[in-house]
Coordinates of C-alpha atoms in Angstrom, one line a residue:
M27 CA -133.1 -118.3 -65.0
K28 CA -129.4 -117.9 -65.8
K29 CA -127.4 -115.5 -67.8
Y30 CA -125.9 -116.4 -70.6
I31 CA -123.1 -114.7 -72.3
L32 CA -120.9 -114.9 -75.5
I33 CA -118.0 -113.5 -76.0
A34 CA -116.8 -114.2 -79.8
I35 CA -113.1 -112.5 -81.0
A36 CA -112.8 -113.6 -85.0
A37 CA -110.2 -113.3 -86.9
A38 CA -110.0 -113.8 -91.0
A39 CA -111.0 -116.8 -92.9
G40 CA -114.7 -114.7 -93.5
L41 CA -115.6 -116.6 -90.1
W42 CA -117.8 -113.4 -89.2
S43 CA -119.7 -110.8 -90.4
C44 CA -118.9 -107.9 -88.3
N45 CA -115.9 -106.0 -89.6
E46 CA -115.4 -104.0 -86.3
D47 CA -115.7 -104.6 -82.7
S48 CA -119.2 -104.6 -81.3
L49 CA -120.8 -104.5 -77.6
D50 CA -124.3 -105.1 -77.2
A51 CA -126.7 -105.8 -74.1
S52 CA -126.1 -109.5 -73.9
I53 CA -122.4 -108.6 -73.8
T54 CA -121.2 -109.8 -77.2
V55 CA -117.9 -108.7 -78.5
D56 CA -116.8 -109.9 -81.7
S57 CA -113.7 -108.9 -83.2
N58 CA -111.8 -109.6 -86.3
F59 CA -109.2 -108.1 -88.7
Q60 CA -111.1 -107.6 -91.9
S61 CA -110.5 -103.8 -91.9
G62 CA -106.6 -104.7 -93.0
A63 CA -103.8 -102.6 -91.8
G64 CA -104.4 -101.2 -88.6
G65 CA -107.1 -103.6 -87.8
E66 CA -106.3 -105.2 -84.9
N67 CA -109.4 -104.3 -83.3
G68 CA -107.8 -104.1 -79.7
W69 CA -105.4 -107.0 -80.0
I70 CA -102.0 -106.1 -78.8
A71 CA -98.5 -107.8 -79.4
G72 CA -96.0 -108.3 -76.9
Y73 CA -92.7 -110.1 -76.8
A74 CA -90.7 -111.8 -73.8
G75 CA -87.9 -113.7 -72.5
Y76 CA -85.2 -111.7 -74.5
A77 CA -82.1 -110.1 -73.0
S78 CA -82.6 -105.7 -72.4
T79 CA -78.7 -106.0 -74.2
A80 CA -80.4 -107.6 -77.6
D81 CA -79.6 -105.7 -80.8
S82 CA -81.0 -106.2 -84.2
S83 CA -78.6 -108.6 -85.1
Q84 CA -79.9 -111.1 -82.6
L85 CA -83.7 -109.8 -82.1
D86 CA -86.4 -109.7 -85.0
T87 CA -90.3 -109.1 -84.1
V88 CA -93.3 -107.9 -86.6
A89 CA -96.7 -108.1 -85.7
A90 CA -99.7 -106.3 -87.7
T91 CA -102.2 -107.6 -89.4
A92 CA -101.8 -109.2 -92.8
L93 CA -103.4 -111.1 -95.8
L94 CA -103.2 -114.9 -94.5
P95 CA -100.8 -116.9 -96.7
R96 CA -100.9 -119.6 -99.0
G97 CA -103.1 -122.8 -98.2
L98 CA -105.7 -120.2 -96.6
D99 CA -108.2 -117.9 -98.0
T100 CA -105.9 -115.1 -99.1
T101 CA -108.3 -112.6 -99.5
Q102 CA -108.6 -112.5 -95.9
Y103 CA -106.6 -110.7 -93.2
G104 CA -105.4 -112.6 -89.9
F105 CA -102.9 -111.6 -87.4
R106 CA -99.3 -112.1 -88.3
I107 CA -97.0 -112.1 -85.4
L108 CA -93.0 -112.6 -86.6
S109 CA -90.5 -113.5 -83.8
R110 CA -86.5 -114.2 -84.1
Y111 CA -84.2 -114.3 -81.2
S112 CA -81.1 -116.0 -81.8
K113 CA -80.4 -117.1 -78.5
G114 CA -84.1 -119.0 -78.1
N115 CA -86.5 -118.5 -74.8
M116 CA -89.0 -116.1 -76.4
F117 CA -92.6 -116.0 -75.4
S118 CA -94.4 -114.1 -78.8
Y119 CA -97.9 -113.1 -77.4
I120 CA -101.3 -111.0 -78.8
K121 CA -103.5 -109.7 -75.4
K122 CA -106.9 -108.3 -75.5
R123 CA -109.0 -106.8 -72.5
V124 CA -112.4 -107.6 -72.5
T125 CA -115.2 -105.5 -70.5
G126 CA -118.9 -105.7 -69.3
F127 CA -118.4 -108.5 -67.1
K128 CA -120.2 -108.2 -63.4
P129 CA -117.5 -107.0 -61.1
N130 CA -115.9 -110.4 -58.9
K131 CA -118.7 -113.0 -60.6
P132 CA -117.8 -116.4 -61.6
Y133 CA -118.4 -117.5 -65.3
E134 CA -118.2 -121.0 -66.6
M135 CA -115.4 -120.2 -69.7
T136 CA -114.6 -122.1 -72.9
L137 CA -112.0 -121.2 -75.1
Q138 CA -111.3 -121.7 -79.2
V139 CA -108.1 -120.8 -80.6
D140 CA -107.3 -121.5 -84.4
L141 CA -103.8 -120.3 -85.2
A142 CA -102.0 -121.0 -88.7
T143 CA -98.8 -122.9 -89.0
K144 CA -96.7 -124.1 -91.6
Y145 CA -94.0 -125.9 -89.6
T146 CA -92.9 -129.6 -89.7
A147 CA -89.4 -130.2 -88.8
S148 CA -88.9 -131.7 -85.5
A149 CA -86.1 -128.7 -85.2
V150 CA -89.1 -126.3 -84.6
V151 CA -92.3 -128.5 -83.4
D152 CA -90.4 -129.9 -81.1
K153 CA -89.1 -125.9 -79.7
V154 CA -92.2 -124.5 -80.2
T155 CA -95.2 -124.8 -78.1
F156 CA -98.8 -122.9 -78.3
K157 CA -100.1 -121.5 -75.3
S158 CA -103.3 -119.4 -74.2
G159 CA -105.2 -118.2 -71.7
V160 CA -107.3 -115.9 -69.4
S161 CA -106.4 -114.0 -66.1
T162 CA -107.8 -110.5 -64.4
K163 CA -104.9 -109.1 -64.3
E164 CA -103.1 -107.6 -67.5
P165 CA -100.4 -109.9 -69.4
L166 CA -97.5 -107.8 -69.4
T167 CA -93.6 -107.5 -70.1
T168 CA -91.8 -106.6 -67.0
K169 CA -88.2 -106.1 -66.9
L170 CA -86.4 -108.0 -64.5
T171 CA -83.5 -107.4 -62.6
S172 CA -81.5 -109.9 -64.2
G173 CA -81.7 -108.0 -67.2
V174 CA -84.5 -110.3 -68.9
Y175 CA -87.8 -109.1 -69.8
A176 CA -90.0 -111.5 -68.6
F177 CA -93.8 -112.4 -68.8
N178 CA -95.8 -111.3 -65.9
L179 CA -98.0 -114.5 -65.7
D180 CA -97.3 -118.3 -65.3
K181 CA -97.5 -119.5 -68.4
G182 CA -94.1 -121.7 -67.7
T183 CA -91.3 -122.5 -69.6
G184 CA -91.1 -124.3 -73.1
T185 CA -93.9 -127.2 -73.4
Q186 CA -94.0 -127.0 -69.5
V187 CA -97.3 -125.8 -68.9
G188 CA -97.8 -122.9 -66.2
K189 CA -101.4 -122.2 -63.8
D190 CA -102.0 -119.2 -66.2
V191 CA -102.3 -121.7 -69.2
L192 CA -105.9 -122.8 -70.3
L193 CA -105.0 -123.9 -73.6
S194 CA -101.5 -125.2 -74.7
G195 CA -100.1 -127.7 -77.8
S196 CA -98.2 -128.3 -80.8
I197 CA -97.6 -126.1 -83.7
A198 CA -97.0 -128.8 -86.4
S199 CA -98.6 -128.1 -89.3
T200 CA -101.0 -131.1 -91.3
N201 CA -99.5 -130.7 -94.3
L202 CA -96.0 -131.7 -95.0
D203 CA -96.1 -129.0 -98.0
T204 CA -94.1 -125.6 -95.9
R205 CA -95.2 -123.5 -98.6
Y206 CA -98.5 -123.9 -97.4
Y207 CA -100.6 -123.1 -94.3
T208 CA -102.9 -125.0 -92.0
L209 CA -105.3 -124.2 -89.1
L210 CA -104.6 -125.8 -85.9
R211 CA -107.6 -125.1 -83.1
Y212 CA -106.9 -125.8 -79.5
S213 CA -110.0 -125.6 -77.4
N214 CA -111.1 -126.7 -73.8
D215 CA -115.0 -127.1 -75.4
G216 CA -116.7 -130.0 -73.2
Q217 CA -114.5 -129.5 -70.3
P218 CA -115.6 -125.6 -68.9
V219 CA -113.5 -124.0 -66.2
T220 CA -114.3 -121.1 -64.0
V221 CA -113.0 -117.7 -64.1
T222 CA -113.9 -115.3 -61.9
A223 CA -113.9 -111.2 -63.3
N224 CA -111.8 -108.6 -62.1
D225 CA -113.2 -105.6 -59.7
N226 CA -113.8 -103.4 -62.2
G227 CA -115.7 -106.5 -64.4
E228 CA -112.5 -106.8 -66.9
L229 CA -111.2 -110.2 -68.3
W230 CA -107.7 -110.4 -70.0
F231 CA -107.1 -112.7 -72.8
Y232 CA -103.7 -113.8 -74.7
A233 CA -102.3 -116.3 -76.9
G234 CA -98.9 -117.1 -78.0
T235 CA -95.8 -119.1 -79.0
D236 CA -93.3 -120.5 -76.2
S237 CA -90.2 -120.9 -78.3
D238 CA -86.5 -122.2 -78.1
Y239 CA -86.2 -122.2 -81.8
K240 CA -83.1 -119.6 -82.3
D241 CA -84.5 -118.5 -86.1
T242 CA -87.5 -116.8 -87.5
T243 CA -90.9 -118.2 -86.8
I244 CA -94.1 -116.8 -88.3
F245 CA -98.1 -117.4 -87.1
Y246 CA -101.1 -116.1 -88.0
F247 CA -104.1 -116.2 -85.5
D248 CA -107.1 -116.7 -87.2
R249 CA -110.0 -116.9 -84.7
I250 CA -110.3 -116.8 -80.9
I251 CA -113.8 -117.3 -79.5
A252 CA -114.4 -117.3 -75.6
R253 CA -117.9 -118.7 -74.5
F254 CA -119.1 -117.8 -70.7
K255 CA -122.0 -119.0 -68.8
E256 CA -122.8 -116.8 -65.5
L257 CA -122.5 -118.8 -62.4

């Protein structure tokens, strides 16, 4: 009988009862951010696309767990990520390493990401694209010889989707009142893909926003779930 593996990575909204990462014999990982400040549960934020010469007048980045904003359950926490780059072309992302797979073993996977957004204006919506994926190598920000900090995976540029992107889509809110955030769900449920763990039995997840908007954006990651079936 084939072995079934569930990886569930949750953030805020009271969707999971476990407040810390857990790893059991069935390889179940359950993460959320309910421990509050400092409760990132292994998720790490990164930024790419900006020039190494950018100063604080051009660049602003903040990433940490925080209480969810109006429109959501404000007693719960999520991973808040803020970015501003006055020249545009900023990729703001979070990443996490998951272990416990069989080395070099293929798995059938579905991925779901819930992201909180408040943006409706075309000036933002047309210039910001959600992107998420899974990789055998760590997603990193690297400095190029051109002096630009770039993302090391193929995410594509702007609305264009690269080969390392599994999920992508609009960040447009379903609520026209921009005082309130709403949740968007991105998923390949029903269309699983095959991924293969690396030599160490690891996979890396990332999710973020690819933006050519030149002012501040703030998003909250609420829930990320990946389900695996050993092939």
